[in-house]
Every structure is written in C-alpha cells, then in structure tokens.
C-alpha cells in the first residue's frame, strides 16, 4: 500500500480549554484538551489538530502548556494553529511538542512568514491554512473567521504559499464551515490538482460520505472534521472504514 | 543504564524524550555534553528539518561528533537515529546545498520527486516493510514526515511512495529510522522498547 489518507479531528481551544470538543462520556474533564487528545489517540486518529482561538494576548501562552502536556502522553502527530505570527511563535510550539504549525492570517499580511518557518524548521512542519469563500467564478481569501474579505484569490494564494515553502495546505471553505453540507470539493480539488504538497480538506463535514468525497472527489490527502467526531456521531474507526470501503488506503485498526 | 538523547536544538527532542520514557527508559539524559555521550550506554540522535542545518548544529558542539564516534563506532554502544537523525548517518545530504553527514552508512540523502499520486512532503502513515531480517524492525504502520530520503547501503526496511523509499537503515550496533517512532503510537513505542533492550 501507499501513504494512507489521514483522518484529522480538530479541537478548538480557548484559554487552554476545549470550546468545541468530543462528548466522550468517560472523560474526567471534557474541557481539558489533553484528555480529549488521549481519547483521540486511543481511537486511532491519524493526526490531531489544535486550533487556538484564544482572543486575548494574555491567554496566548496557555496553548504552549496544552501542547506540552499533550505531547507528554500522546504519541501521535499534532498540528497547532491559531495566532502564529512569526517563526519564533512556530519554534515555541515545535519545541513544546507540536509536529506541524499552521499559519493563517500572518501569511495573508506577510506570505514570507512561511519561508521563514520553512527555512528554519523545514517545510514538513509548515502548514499554510487558507480560509476561502466563493467569489465570482473563483474563491477569495477571508480572515477573522470568515468575516473579513481580503480581495486575494484563494487558489493563487494557496499555490504561492506552497512555492514559498509550506509543506501542507489546510483549505477551509468558510461558506461550508458549520453548515454540515460537505466540503467545497471544487475548491479543494482545484488546489490539490495544482500543487505537489498534500492538501487537507476542511469545513462543512456532515457525515462520513463527506470525508470520502474529500479524498475521492476533492483529491485531498487528509480530511479534517470537528463536529461529527465531537458529538459522537462517528468514530475515527467509522471514518477509516468508510474510506476503506471506497477503496482509499487507510490505517488498519 | 544511561541513555543519552543528544540535544543540538532539534525540534522533536522532547517528543522523543517523552516516548523513550513511556517505552520504559528510566535513566534518560537530555544532553549537549560530549562527556555524557562518551559514557552513555545508549545514544539517540533526534532531528527534524533541514539536513544541512542539523549537521551544522551537531558539528557546532565541540567534541560531540568525536564522542559519538568513539562510543558508537569503536565501543559499540547501541545507537538510534530518528528522521534527520537517521539521515545524518549518511555520507552526505543534498538539502539546500550539499552537506557532509557522519558517514557511518554509505549513501546520500536527496529530495523525493513528487508525482500526482505521491505528494511531497511524504506525510502520514505508511508501511514499514523489512527488506532483511533485523531484531528491531518489524512490519507495521508508522508515521512519516519528510521531503528527503536516504539511498545507499545497509537498508533494513522500505516504504512505498511512488516507489520504494528507505524507511530504516543500520549495521552492527546502529539503527536509523526515517519515520517517527515518537509519533507512531503503539508501533513506535514497541520499537523504542526493543531498542532499549537491544544487545547487538
């Protein structure tokens, strides 16, 4: 077999606490990201993603503690995004135990931050995260949780960030995010077919069929989801089984 | 039994330390001191990122490479290199210019060529397929995260990414793995346990 399609649960973390996370009944503290990470580790998730949505500057340091405590007990790959503005921000997360760091808004205002991170720590740990909405016949980059338009073409931006050194593109449709109506497959495929780096599909998963479509129709290397796992509608094993049934290589359980 | 985990600024240092502890290592020294390496019973070299930068960082510690060579090559202490730590065992690497490695294993490290079916970086879970029998390397699935790969002698296992890609190398008392045992859940911890018990 070849490299497996990855199933990546994503946890939103604010001030060191899970904002939107799984309702595993046996967790002592469901608001603790480390407990959540352990549950996903045990469930066979291929990677885990923490998105730090802490609004205040003072709360920023808490994610480092979360990553450190997670890496002490979870021996699985971890991507951390949210608030990464400089290569030093990335370094702090990597040293705490993150394997990959996702940069989003900072790469809109200063795309070269991607090169800074890739040159110091390697492309393999530098994820460029792109939030996009449909606009005219294409897609436009949005920031601030999809509220602020930038006028930047999302496909061109994504490809440029890969050229600048990003080793992975995390592509989120802000039109679909939270709608449970499936990924924007055209967006994901348009980017995936034009880059050599892996693309992660994100935003809009309502069921297992959406994960399968992300790989088969969107040509994504990995599929990210939050709600379907967090609310217990599907397990990581269910996701792997659905992908395997569609002929997609996945890890054995 | 002291294990020296060499601290030369590698980003995965603490993850490797955590995993070694979870695998049962109870005397782990994270160290940049060649004297600690010279008397360690086992040595682990982590590493992520660029070959040249890692080679330069290792060379920048006075006496470190000499201590590693004395302990590993002459005295036979078990050695494990992880990811770029494994690649550094090669003679040379072509990442951002050509850089000399430790030269313990004949071969060099070069960029993987992407294809429509094989994205680069090679990122994710893939097979470890032993090519010869080795007590530490068993078939399984491990987590890979790299854009460069080793080609040369003493290959112990491969994986498939648009063709065979070296997954493990080694000879005598030394082992190097391209994948990340510290991120490969039960497969990775089991490998580290075997390394801790290894009597080559």
PDB file of N, CA and C in Angstrom, chain B residues 110-145:
ATOM      1  N   UNK B 110      18.609  12.629  -0.578  1.00  0.00           N
ATOM      2  CA  UNK B 110      18.208  13.510  -1.674  1.00  0.00           C
ATOM      3  C   UNK B 110      16.705  13.765  -1.633  1.00  0.00           C
ATOM      4  N   UNK B 111      16.294  14.777  -2.387  1.00  0.00           N
ATOM      5  CA  UNK B 111      14.885  15.172  -2.394  1.00  0.00           C
ATOM      6  C   UNK B 111      14.014  14.116  -3.064  1.00  0.00           C
ATOM      7  N   UNK B 112      12.865  13.863  -2.478  1.00  0.00           N
ATOM      8  CA  UNK B 112      11.893  12.974  -3.097  1.00  0.00           C
ATOM      9  C   UNK B 112      11.272  13.697  -4.291  1.00  0.00           C
ATOM     10  N   UNK B 113      10.964  12.952  -5.339  1.00  0.00           N
ATOM     11  CA  UNK B 113      10.349  13.548  -6.516  1.00  0.00           C
ATOM     12  C   UNK B 113       8.838  13.380  -6.432  1.00  0.00           C
ATOM     13  N   UNK B 114       8.097  14.491  -6.415  1.00  0.00           N
ATOM     14  CA  UNK B 114       6.639  14.350  -6.334  1.00  0.00           C
ATOM     15  C   UNK B 114       6.034  13.827  -7.638  1.00  0.00           C
ATOM     16  N   UNK B 115       4.950  13.099  -7.513  1.00  0.00           N
ATOM     17  CA  UNK B 115       4.147  12.687  -8.662  1.00  0.00           C
ATOM     18  C   UNK B 115       2.702  13.039  -8.312  1.00  0.00           C
ATOM     19  N   UNK B 116       1.795  12.979  -9.284  1.00  0.00           N
ATOM     20  CA  UNK B 116       0.393  13.292  -8.948  1.00  0.00           C
ATOM     21  C   UNK B 116      -0.137  12.400  -7.817  1.00  0.00           C
ATOM     22  N   UNK B 117       0.361  11.178  -7.722  1.00  0.00           N
ATOM     23  CA  UNK B 117      -0.123  10.254  -6.696  1.00  0.00           C
ATOM     24  C   UNK B 117       0.719  10.294  -5.429  1.00  0.00           C
ATOM     25  N   UNK B 118       1.861  10.939  -5.504  1.00  0.00           N
ATOM     26  CA  UNK B 118       2.760  10.922  -4.344  1.00  0.00           C
ATOM     27  C   UNK B 118       3.214  12.353  -4.044  1.00  0.00           C
ATOM     28  N   UNK B 119       2.482  12.975  -3.139  1.00  0.00           N
ATOM     29  CA  UNK B 119       2.796  14.349  -2.762  1.00  0.00           C
ATOM     30  C   UNK B 119       4.086  14.385  -1.936  1.00  0.00           C
ATOM     31  N   UNK B 120       4.770  15.515  -1.985  1.00  0.00           N
ATOM     32  CA  UNK B 120       5.972  15.728  -1.175  1.00  0.00           C
ATOM     33  C   UNK B 120       5.799  17.061  -0.440  1.00  0.00           C
ATOM     34  N   UNK B 121       5.966  17.081   0.881  1.00  0.00           N
ATOM     35  CA  UNK B 121       6.478  16.044   1.775  1.00  0.00           C
ATOM     36  C   UNK B 121       5.645  14.752   1.776  1.00  0.00           C
ATOM     37  N   UNK B 122       6.354  13.636   1.979  1.00  0.00           N
ATOM     38  CA  UNK B 122       5.713  12.349   2.274  1.00  0.00           C
ATOM     39  C   UNK B 122       5.231  12.457   3.704  1.00  0.00           C
ATOM     40  N   UNK B 123       3.926  12.537   3.865  1.00  0.00           N
ATOM     41  CA  UNK B 123       3.351  12.932   5.148  1.00  0.00           C
ATOM     42  C   UNK B 123       2.233  11.973   5.500  1.00  0.00           C
ATOM     43  N   UNK B 124       2.404  11.216   6.563  1.00  0.00           N
ATOM     44  CA  UNK B 124       1.314  10.357   7.022  1.00  0.00           C
ATOM     45  C   UNK B 124       1.783   8.953   7.345  1.00  0.00           C
ATOM     46  N   UNK B 125       0.803   8.096   7.572  1.00  0.00           N
ATOM     47  CA  UNK B 125       1.078   6.720   7.971  1.00  0.00           C
ATOM     48  C   UNK B 125       1.354   5.867   6.752  1.00  0.00           C
ATOM     49  N   UNK B 126       2.398   5.072   6.830  1.00  0.00           N
ATOM     50  CA  UNK B 126       2.739   4.214   5.706  1.00  0.00           C
ATOM     51  C   UNK B 126       3.411   2.953   6.247  1.00  0.00           C
ATOM     52  N   UNK B 127       3.562   1.981   5.370  1.00  0.00           N
ATOM     53  CA  UNK B 127       4.105   0.689   5.786  1.00  0.00           C
ATOM     54  C   UNK B 127       5.599   0.752   6.068  1.00  0.00           C
ATOM     55  N   UNK B 128       6.023  -0.031   7.054  1.00  0.00           N
ATOM     56  CA  UNK B 128       7.434  -0.347   7.226  1.00  0.00           C
ATOM     57  C   UNK B 128       7.586  -1.798   6.773  1.00  0.00           C
ATOM     58  N   UNK B 129       8.291  -1.989   5.666  1.00  0.00           N
ATOM     59  CA  UNK B 129       8.438  -3.324   5.084  1.00  0.00           C
ATOM     60  C   UNK B 129       9.905  -3.746   5.207  1.00  0.00           C
ATOM     61  N   UNK B 130      10.206  -4.662   6.119  1.00  0.00           N
ATOM     62  CA  UNK B 130      11.598  -5.097   6.269  1.00  0.00           C
ATOM     63  C   UNK B 130      12.119  -5.717   4.972  1.00  0.00           C
ATOM     64  N   UNK B 131      13.357  -5.369   4.621  1.00  0.00           N
ATOM     65  CA  UNK B 131      13.968  -5.953   3.430  1.00  0.00           C
ATOM     66  C   UNK B 131      14.924  -7.084   3.801  1.00  0.00           C
ATOM     67  N   UNK B 132      15.404  -7.048   5.043  1.00  0.00           N
ATOM     68  CA  UNK B 132      16.150  -8.186   5.576  1.00  0.00           C
ATOM     69  C   UNK B 132      15.730  -8.359   7.034  1.00  0.00           C
ATOM     70  N   UNK B 133      16.077  -9.482   7.598  1.00  0.00           N
ATOM     71  CA  UNK B 133      15.688  -9.733   8.980  1.00  0.00           C
ATOM     72  C   UNK B 133      16.548  -8.907   9.931  1.00  0.00           C
ATOM     73  N   UNK B 134      15.883  -8.209  10.854  1.00  0.00           N
ATOM     74  CA  UNK B 134      16.589  -7.407  11.854  1.00  0.00           C
ATOM     75  C   UNK B 134      15.765  -7.456  13.132  1.00  0.00           C
ATOM     76  N   UNK B 135      16.418  -7.624  14.279  1.00  0.00           N
ATOM     77  CA  UNK B 135      15.643  -7.813  15.514  1.00  0.00           C
ATOM     78  C   UNK B 135      14.790  -6.607  15.910  1.00  0.00           C
ATOM     79  N   UNK B 136      15.126  -5.419  15.434  1.00  0.00           N
ATOM     80  CA  UNK B 136      14.377  -4.238  15.858  1.00  0.00           C
ATOM     81  C   UNK B 136      13.278  -3.827  14.889  1.00  0.00           C
ATOM     82  N   UNK B 137      13.405  -4.241  13.650  1.00  0.00           N
ATOM     83  CA  UNK B 137      12.490  -3.751  12.615  1.00  0.00           C
ATOM     84  C   UNK B 137      11.467  -4.830  12.267  1.00  0.00           C
ATOM     85  N   UNK B 138      10.214  -4.542  12.578  1.00  0.00           N
ATOM     86  CA  UNK B 138       9.140  -5.478  12.256  1.00  0.00           C
ATOM     87  C   UNK B 138       8.143  -4.781  11.329  1.00  0.00           C
ATOM     88  N   UNK B 139       7.363  -5.564  10.563  1.00  0.00           N
ATOM     89  CA  UNK B 139       6.372  -4.937   9.680  1.00  0.00           C
ATOM     90  C   UNK B 139       5.325  -4.185  10.498  1.00  0.00           C
ATOM     91  N   UNK B 140       4.840  -3.085   9.927  1.00  0.00           N
ATOM     92  CA  UNK B 140       3.794  -2.330  10.610  1.00  0.00           C
ATOM     93  C   UNK B 140       3.567  -1.000   9.921  1.00  0.00           C
ATOM     94  N   UNK B 141       2.759  -0.165  10.562  1.00  0.00           N
ATOM     95  CA  UNK B 141       2.457   1.160  10.026  1.00  0.00           C
ATOM     96  C   UNK B 141       3.076   2.211  10.946  1.00  0.00           C
ATOM     97  N   UNK B 142       3.800   3.143  10.340  1.00  0.00           N
ATOM     98  CA  UNK B 142       4.464   4.186  11.115  1.00  0.00           C
ATOM     99  C   UNK B 142       4.198   5.541  10.464  1.00  0.00           C
ATOM    100  N   UNK B 143       4.450   6.598  11.237  1.00  0.00           N
ATOM    101  CA  UNK B 143       4.186   7.953  10.751  1.00  0.00           C
ATOM    102  C   UNK B 143       5.449   8.569  10.142  1.00  0.00           C
ATOM    103  N   UNK B 144       5.321   8.957   8.883  1.00  0.00           N
ATOM    104  CA  UNK B 144       6.418   9.580   8.138  1.00  0.00           C
ATOM    105  C   UNK B 144       6.127  11.063   7.937  1.00  0.00           C
ATOM    106  N   UNK B 145       7.199  11.871   7.953  1.00  0.00           N
ATOM    107  CA  UNK B 145       7.035  13.315   7.725  1.00  0.00           C
ATOM    108  C   UNK B 145       8.370  13.838   7.204  1.00  0.00           C
TER     109      UNK B 145
END
